[in-house]
GROMACS .gro file of C-alpha atoms in nm:
model
  250
    1MET     CA    1   0.000   0.000   0.000
    2GLY     CA    2   0.125   0.350  -0.083
    3LYS     CA    3   0.110   0.669   0.113
    4VAL     CA    4  -0.175   0.721   0.359
    5TRP     CA    5  -0.300   1.078   0.335
    6LYS     CA    6  -0.408   1.237   0.661
    7THR     CA    7  -0.720   1.419   0.544
    8LEU     CA    8  -0.916   1.713   0.687
    9ILE     CA    9  -1.260   1.819   0.557
   10ILE     CA   10  -1.336   2.192   0.584
   11ASP     CA   11  -1.694   2.294   0.507
   12ASP     CA   12  -1.958   2.495   0.692
   13GLU     CA   13  -2.241   2.264   0.579
   14GLN     CA   14  -2.281   1.955   0.797
   15LEU     CA   15  -2.465   1.762   0.526
   16ALA     CA   16  -2.185   1.831   0.278
   17ARG     CA   17  -1.923   1.707   0.526
   18GLN     CA   18  -2.122   1.392   0.594
   19ARG     CA   19  -2.170   1.324   0.223
   20LEU     CA   20  -1.801   1.367   0.151
   21LYS     CA   21  -1.698   1.143   0.441
   22ARG     CA   22  -1.930   0.874   0.310
   23LEU     CA   23  -1.791   0.900  -0.044
   24LEU     CA   24  -1.431   0.893   0.080
   25SER     CA   25  -1.479   0.593   0.312
   26PRO     CA   26  -1.394   0.325   0.048
   27TYR     CA   27  -1.047   0.474  -0.008
   28ASP     CA   28  -0.801   0.314   0.233
   29GLU     CA   29  -0.526   0.561   0.142
   30LEU     CA   30  -0.728   0.846   0.297
   31GLU     CA   31  -0.744   0.874   0.676
   32ILE     CA   32  -1.006   1.129   0.784
   33ILE     CA   33  -0.847   1.294   1.088
   34GLY     CA   34  -1.100   1.570   1.148
   35GLU     CA   35  -1.350   1.827   1.026
   36ALA     CA   36  -1.364   2.206   1.042
   37ILE     CA   37  -1.675   2.422   1.011
   38ASN     CA   38  -1.524   2.741   0.862
   39GLY     CA   39  -1.194   2.894   0.751
   40ALA     CA   40  -1.092   3.012   1.098
   41ASP     CA   41  -1.161   2.669   1.244
   42GLY     CA   42  -0.973   2.521   0.949
   43LEU     CA   43  -0.663   2.724   1.031
   44GLU     CA   44  -0.663   2.593   1.387
   45LYS     CA   45  -0.723   2.232   1.280
   46ILE     CA   46  -0.449   2.242   1.015
   47GLU     CA   47  -0.202   2.378   1.271
   48ALA     CA   48  -0.300   2.118   1.531
   49LEU     CA   49  -0.349   1.810   1.309
   50ARG     CA   50  -0.105   1.885   1.024
   51PRO     CA   51  -0.301   1.707   0.749
   52ASP     CA   52  -0.144   1.602   0.419
   53LEU     CA   53  -0.462   1.676   0.228
   54ILE     CA   54  -0.765   1.900   0.277
   55PHE     CA   55  -1.102   1.903   0.103
   56LEU     CA   56  -1.183   2.272   0.120
   57ASP     CA   57  -1.511   2.452   0.063
   58ILE     CA   58  -1.469   2.802  -0.079
   59GLU     CA   59  -1.775   3.002   0.028
   60MET     CA   60  -1.772   2.994   0.411
   61PRO     CA   61  -1.834   3.242   0.695
   62VAL     CA   62  -1.551   3.407   0.892
   63LEU     CA   63  -1.282   3.321   0.632
   64ASN     CA   64  -1.353   3.178   0.289
   65GLY     CA   65  -1.131   2.905   0.148
   66PHE     CA   66  -0.895   3.136  -0.040
   67GLU     CA   67  -0.856   3.371   0.257
   68MET     CA   68  -0.777   3.074   0.480
   69LEU     CA   69  -0.508   2.945   0.241
   70ALA     CA   70  -0.345   3.289   0.232
   71LYS     CA   71  -0.290   3.272   0.609
   72LEU     CA   72  -0.128   2.927   0.616
   73ASN     CA   73   0.240   2.890   0.694
   74ARG     CA   74   0.238   2.534   0.562
   75GLN     CA   75  -0.005   2.438   0.289
   76PRO     CA   76  -0.122   2.077   0.248
   77LYS     CA   77  -0.249   1.942  -0.083
   78VAL     CA   78  -0.589   2.095  -0.162
   79VAL     CA   79  -0.904   1.968  -0.330
   80PHE     CA   80  -1.161   2.248  -0.357
   81THR     CA   81  -1.531   2.168  -0.315
   82THR     CA   82  -1.798   2.426  -0.385
   83ALA     CA   83  -2.143   2.480  -0.534
   84TYR     CA   84  -2.025   2.791  -0.721
   85ASP     CA   85  -1.850   2.718  -1.049
   86GLN     CA   86  -1.735   3.079  -1.093
   87TYR     CA   87  -1.451   2.999  -0.853
   88ALA     CA   88  -1.290   2.744  -1.088
   89ILE     CA   89  -1.023   2.971  -1.236
   90LYS     CA   90  -0.922   3.109  -0.897
   91ALA     CA   91  -0.911   2.755  -0.755
   92PHE     CA   92  -0.656   2.643  -1.012
   93GLU     CA   93  -0.449   2.956  -0.963
   94GLU     CA   94  -0.401   2.819  -0.610
   95ASP     CA   95  -0.235   2.505  -0.757
   96SER     CA   96  -0.495   2.265  -0.627
   97ILE     CA   97  -0.510   1.892  -0.696
   98ASP     CA   98  -0.865   1.923  -0.825
   99TYR     CA   99  -1.192   2.116  -0.813
  100LEU     CA  100  -1.517   1.936  -0.728
  101LEU     CA  101  -1.858   2.087  -0.790
  102LYS     CA  102  -2.118   2.014  -0.522
  103PRO     CA  103  -2.295   1.789  -0.469
  104VAL     CA  104  -1.986   1.574  -0.514
  105GLU     CA  105  -2.053   1.261  -0.717
  106ALA     CA  106  -1.875   0.928  -0.668
  107ASP     CA  107  -1.753   0.885  -1.026
  108ARG     CA  108  -1.611   1.240  -1.032
  109LEU     CA  109  -1.441   1.186  -0.696
  110GLU     CA  110  -1.275   0.872  -0.833
  111LYS     CA  111  -1.094   1.090  -1.089
  112THR     CA  112  -0.972   1.314  -0.807
  113ILE     CA  113  -0.829   1.014  -0.619
  114ILE     CA  114  -0.649   0.900  -0.936
  115ARG     CA  115  -0.491   1.244  -0.966
  116LEU     CA  116  -0.394   1.232  -0.600
  117ARG     CA  117  -0.222   0.896  -0.650
  118GLN     CA  118  -0.023   1.043  -0.936
  119THR     CA  119   0.133   1.297  -0.702
  120GLN     CA  120   0.315   1.018  -0.517
  121THR     CA  121   0.536   0.940  -0.816
  122GLN     CA  122   0.504   1.245  -1.037
  123GLU     CA  123   0.347   1.583  -1.064
  124ALA     CA  124  -0.029   1.564  -1.122
  125VAL     CA  125  -0.118   1.628  -1.484
  126PRO     CA  126  -0.274   1.974  -1.497
  127LEU     CA  127  -0.637   1.982  -1.600
  128PRO     CA  128  -0.698   2.190  -1.914
  129LEU     CA  129  -0.877   2.493  -1.772
  130GLU     CA  130  -1.086   2.557  -2.083
  131ALA     CA  131  -1.210   2.198  -2.082
  132LEU     CA  132  -1.285   2.223  -1.710
  133MET     CA  133  -1.495   2.536  -1.753
  134LYS     CA  134  -1.692   2.375  -2.037
  135GLN     CA  135  -1.753   2.072  -1.817
  136LEU     CA  136  -1.881   2.286  -1.533
  137LEU     CA  137  -2.106   2.503  -1.745
  138VAL     CA  138  -2.276   2.231  -1.951
  139LYS     CA  139  -2.627   2.148  -1.830
  140LYS     CA  140  -2.688   1.776  -1.832
  141ASP     CA  141  -3.015   1.638  -1.965
  142ILE     CA  142  -3.136   1.510  -1.629
  143LYS     CA  143  -3.472   1.352  -1.557
  144THR     CA  144  -3.447   1.295  -1.180
  145LEU     CA  145  -3.290   1.433  -0.862
  146THR     CA  146  -3.159   1.207  -0.585
  147VAL     CA  147  -3.276   1.225  -0.224
  148LYS     CA  148  -3.111   1.020   0.052
  149ILE     CA  149  -3.327   0.880   0.333
  150GLY     CA  150  -3.120   0.673   0.573
  151ASP     CA  151  -2.963   0.396   0.366
  152ARG     CA  152  -3.208   0.448   0.078
  153ILE     CA  153  -3.166   0.675  -0.222
  154LEU     CA  154  -3.486   0.796  -0.387
  155LEU     CA  155  -3.504   0.919  -0.745
  156ILE     CA  156  -3.747   1.210  -0.764
  157LYS     CA  157  -3.878   1.274  -1.116
  158LEU     CA  158  -3.845   1.637  -1.227
  159THR     CA  159  -4.199   1.619  -1.361
  160ASP     CA  160  -4.324   1.552  -1.005
  161ILE     CA  161  -4.148   1.854  -0.851
  162LEU     CA  162  -4.374   2.158  -0.797
  163PHE     CA  163  -4.119   2.389  -0.641
  164ILE     CA  164  -3.792   2.394  -0.449
  165ASP     CA  165  -3.719   2.616  -0.152
  166ALA     CA  166  -3.441   2.689   0.093
  167GLU     CA  167  -3.499   2.704   0.467
  168ASP     CA  168  -3.189   2.830   0.644
  169LYS     CA  169  -2.914   2.604   0.501
  170TYR     CA  170  -3.148   2.323   0.399
  171VAL     CA  171  -3.308   2.280   0.057
  172PHE     CA  172  -3.635   2.090   0.005
  173LEU     CA  173  -3.808   1.947  -0.302
  174HIS     CA  174  -4.188   1.979  -0.286
  175THR     CA  175  -4.364   1.717  -0.497
  176ALA     CA  176  -4.712   1.670  -0.642
  177ASP     CA  177  -4.799   1.403  -0.384
  178GLY     CA  178  -4.769   1.664  -0.106
  179LYS     CA  179  -4.433   1.540   0.023
  180LYS     CA  180  -4.129   1.746   0.113
  181HIS     CA  181  -3.783   1.593   0.050
  182LEU     CA  182  -3.455   1.717   0.198
  183THR     CA  183  -3.175   1.724  -0.060
  184ASP     CA  184  -2.798   1.783  -0.049
  185PHE     CA  185  -2.815   2.023  -0.344
  186THR     CA  186  -2.794   2.401  -0.302
  187ILE     CA  187  -3.039   2.636  -0.470
  188SER     CA  188  -2.758   2.778  -0.687
  189SER     CA  189  -2.639   2.436  -0.803
  190LEU     CA  190  -2.997   2.336  -0.886
  191GLU     CA  191  -3.049   2.657  -1.084
  192ASP     CA  192  -2.748   2.561  -1.296
  193LYS     CA  193  -2.843   2.193  -1.322
  194LEU     CA  194  -3.217   2.200  -1.394
  195PRO     CA  195  -3.378   2.242  -1.740
  196GLU     CA  196  -3.541   2.562  -1.858
  197GLN     CA  197  -3.892   2.496  -1.723
  198PHE     CA  198  -3.746   2.549  -1.374
  199ILE     CA  199  -3.692   2.918  -1.297
  200ARG     CA  200  -3.561   3.092  -0.989
  201ILE     CA  201  -3.821   3.343  -0.875
  202HIS     CA  202  -3.659   3.431  -0.544
  203ARG     CA  203  -3.321   3.393  -0.377
  204GLY     CA  204  -3.447   3.081  -0.204
  205THR     CA  205  -3.715   2.953  -0.445
  206ILE     CA  206  -3.728   2.771  -0.779
  207ILE     CA  207  -4.060   2.676  -0.939
  208ASN     CA  208  -4.152   2.427  -1.209
  209THR     CA  209  -4.340   2.639  -1.463
  210ASP     CA  210  -4.515   2.329  -1.599
  211HIS     CA  211  -4.716   2.323  -1.274
  212ILE     CA  212  -4.831   2.687  -1.266
  213LYS     CA  213  -5.209   2.712  -1.263
  214GLU     CA  214  -5.247   3.083  -1.183
  215ILE     CA  215  -5.037   3.399  -1.147
  216ARG     CA  216  -5.149   3.692  -0.932
  217LYS     CA  217  -5.002   4.036  -0.872
  218GLY     CA  218  -4.832   4.076  -0.537
  219PHE     CA  219  -4.703   4.377  -0.344
  220ASN     CA  220  -4.440   4.615  -0.486
  221GLY     CA  221  -4.420   4.442  -0.823
  222ALA     CA  222  -4.381   4.087  -0.696
  223LEU     CA  223  -4.580   3.800  -0.845
  224VAL     CA  224  -4.766   3.524  -0.661
  225PHE     CA  225  -4.776   3.177  -0.818
  226LEU     CA  226  -5.043   2.918  -0.745
  227LEU     CA  227  -4.928   2.568  -0.835
  228ASN     CA  228  -5.108   2.247  -0.917
  229HIS     CA  229  -5.174   1.993  -0.638
  230THR     CA  230  -5.113   2.240  -0.354
  231ASP     CA  231  -5.268   2.534  -0.172
  232VAL     CA  232  -4.926   2.690  -0.113
  233LYS     CA  233  -4.875   3.032  -0.272
  234VAL     CA  234  -4.517   3.092  -0.388
  235THR     CA  235  -4.412   3.458  -0.410
  236SER     CA  236  -4.135   3.604  -0.623
  237SER     CA  237  -3.890   3.868  -0.509
  238ARG     CA  238  -3.964   4.222  -0.620
  239SER     CA  239  -3.632   4.237  -0.807
  240ASN     CA  240  -3.732   3.939  -1.023
  241GLY     CA  241  -4.072   4.085  -1.107
  242ASP     CA  242  -3.978   4.245  -1.440
  243MET     CA  243  -3.797   3.935  -1.562
  244LEU     CA  244  -4.092   3.715  -1.473
  245ARG     CA  245  -4.349   3.947  -1.633
  246GLU     CA  246  -4.145   3.937  -1.954
  247ARG     CA  247  -4.114   3.558  -1.930
  248PHE     CA  248  -4.490   3.508  -1.897
  249GLY     CA  249  -4.599   3.801  -2.116
  250ILE     CA  250  -4.782   3.979  -1.836
   0.00000   0.00000   0.00000
């Protein structure tokens, strides 16, 4: 067996840390030695635990990932993890091993581990930045979203989703059968991932336009959407009002 990498996960989202730990568990060469909940905590844990490798979220309170790296006296190998693909160029300027877009997927993580193994005998082959950006920006033709419940993984059909909303740091899928499913996705990553019938009407809300049954005028230029199969009224932000009126020809 080759090198065992002492690994620290730094992310302010508990669900993201748990998901990553689960995906990393099959790799014997990675020893998870701790977790940190923000950049400041990460600085302390790196100093105390001296990891060989960190999986580092970028957008975090107190210190973001880049600010944290700038304060390190000794920098371990870095794999960036984030829901925001606009950070890709900056991430590779920091000479990282790889850049993973949340929610991290097992097959994509496998490629990261292969690159990590290469560093034991040679320099990791740089990823072509142009190809990376194309990969991040392409919307896949998806039909379902995954939801984890205990040891089960449910596949929720996009056609069954009425709307998606964020409550604090948690994001829920609301479906036509009246159920509410917690997901690991962020609102921003879903906005990038979902097809065009899904539109973001508010900072924390995406609706499936195929399920709109009525649109009403709200206060200060906002719009109120009534959706099929539910009595819930979903209200847009005032700033999105003009865009939505143009979209629906109101």
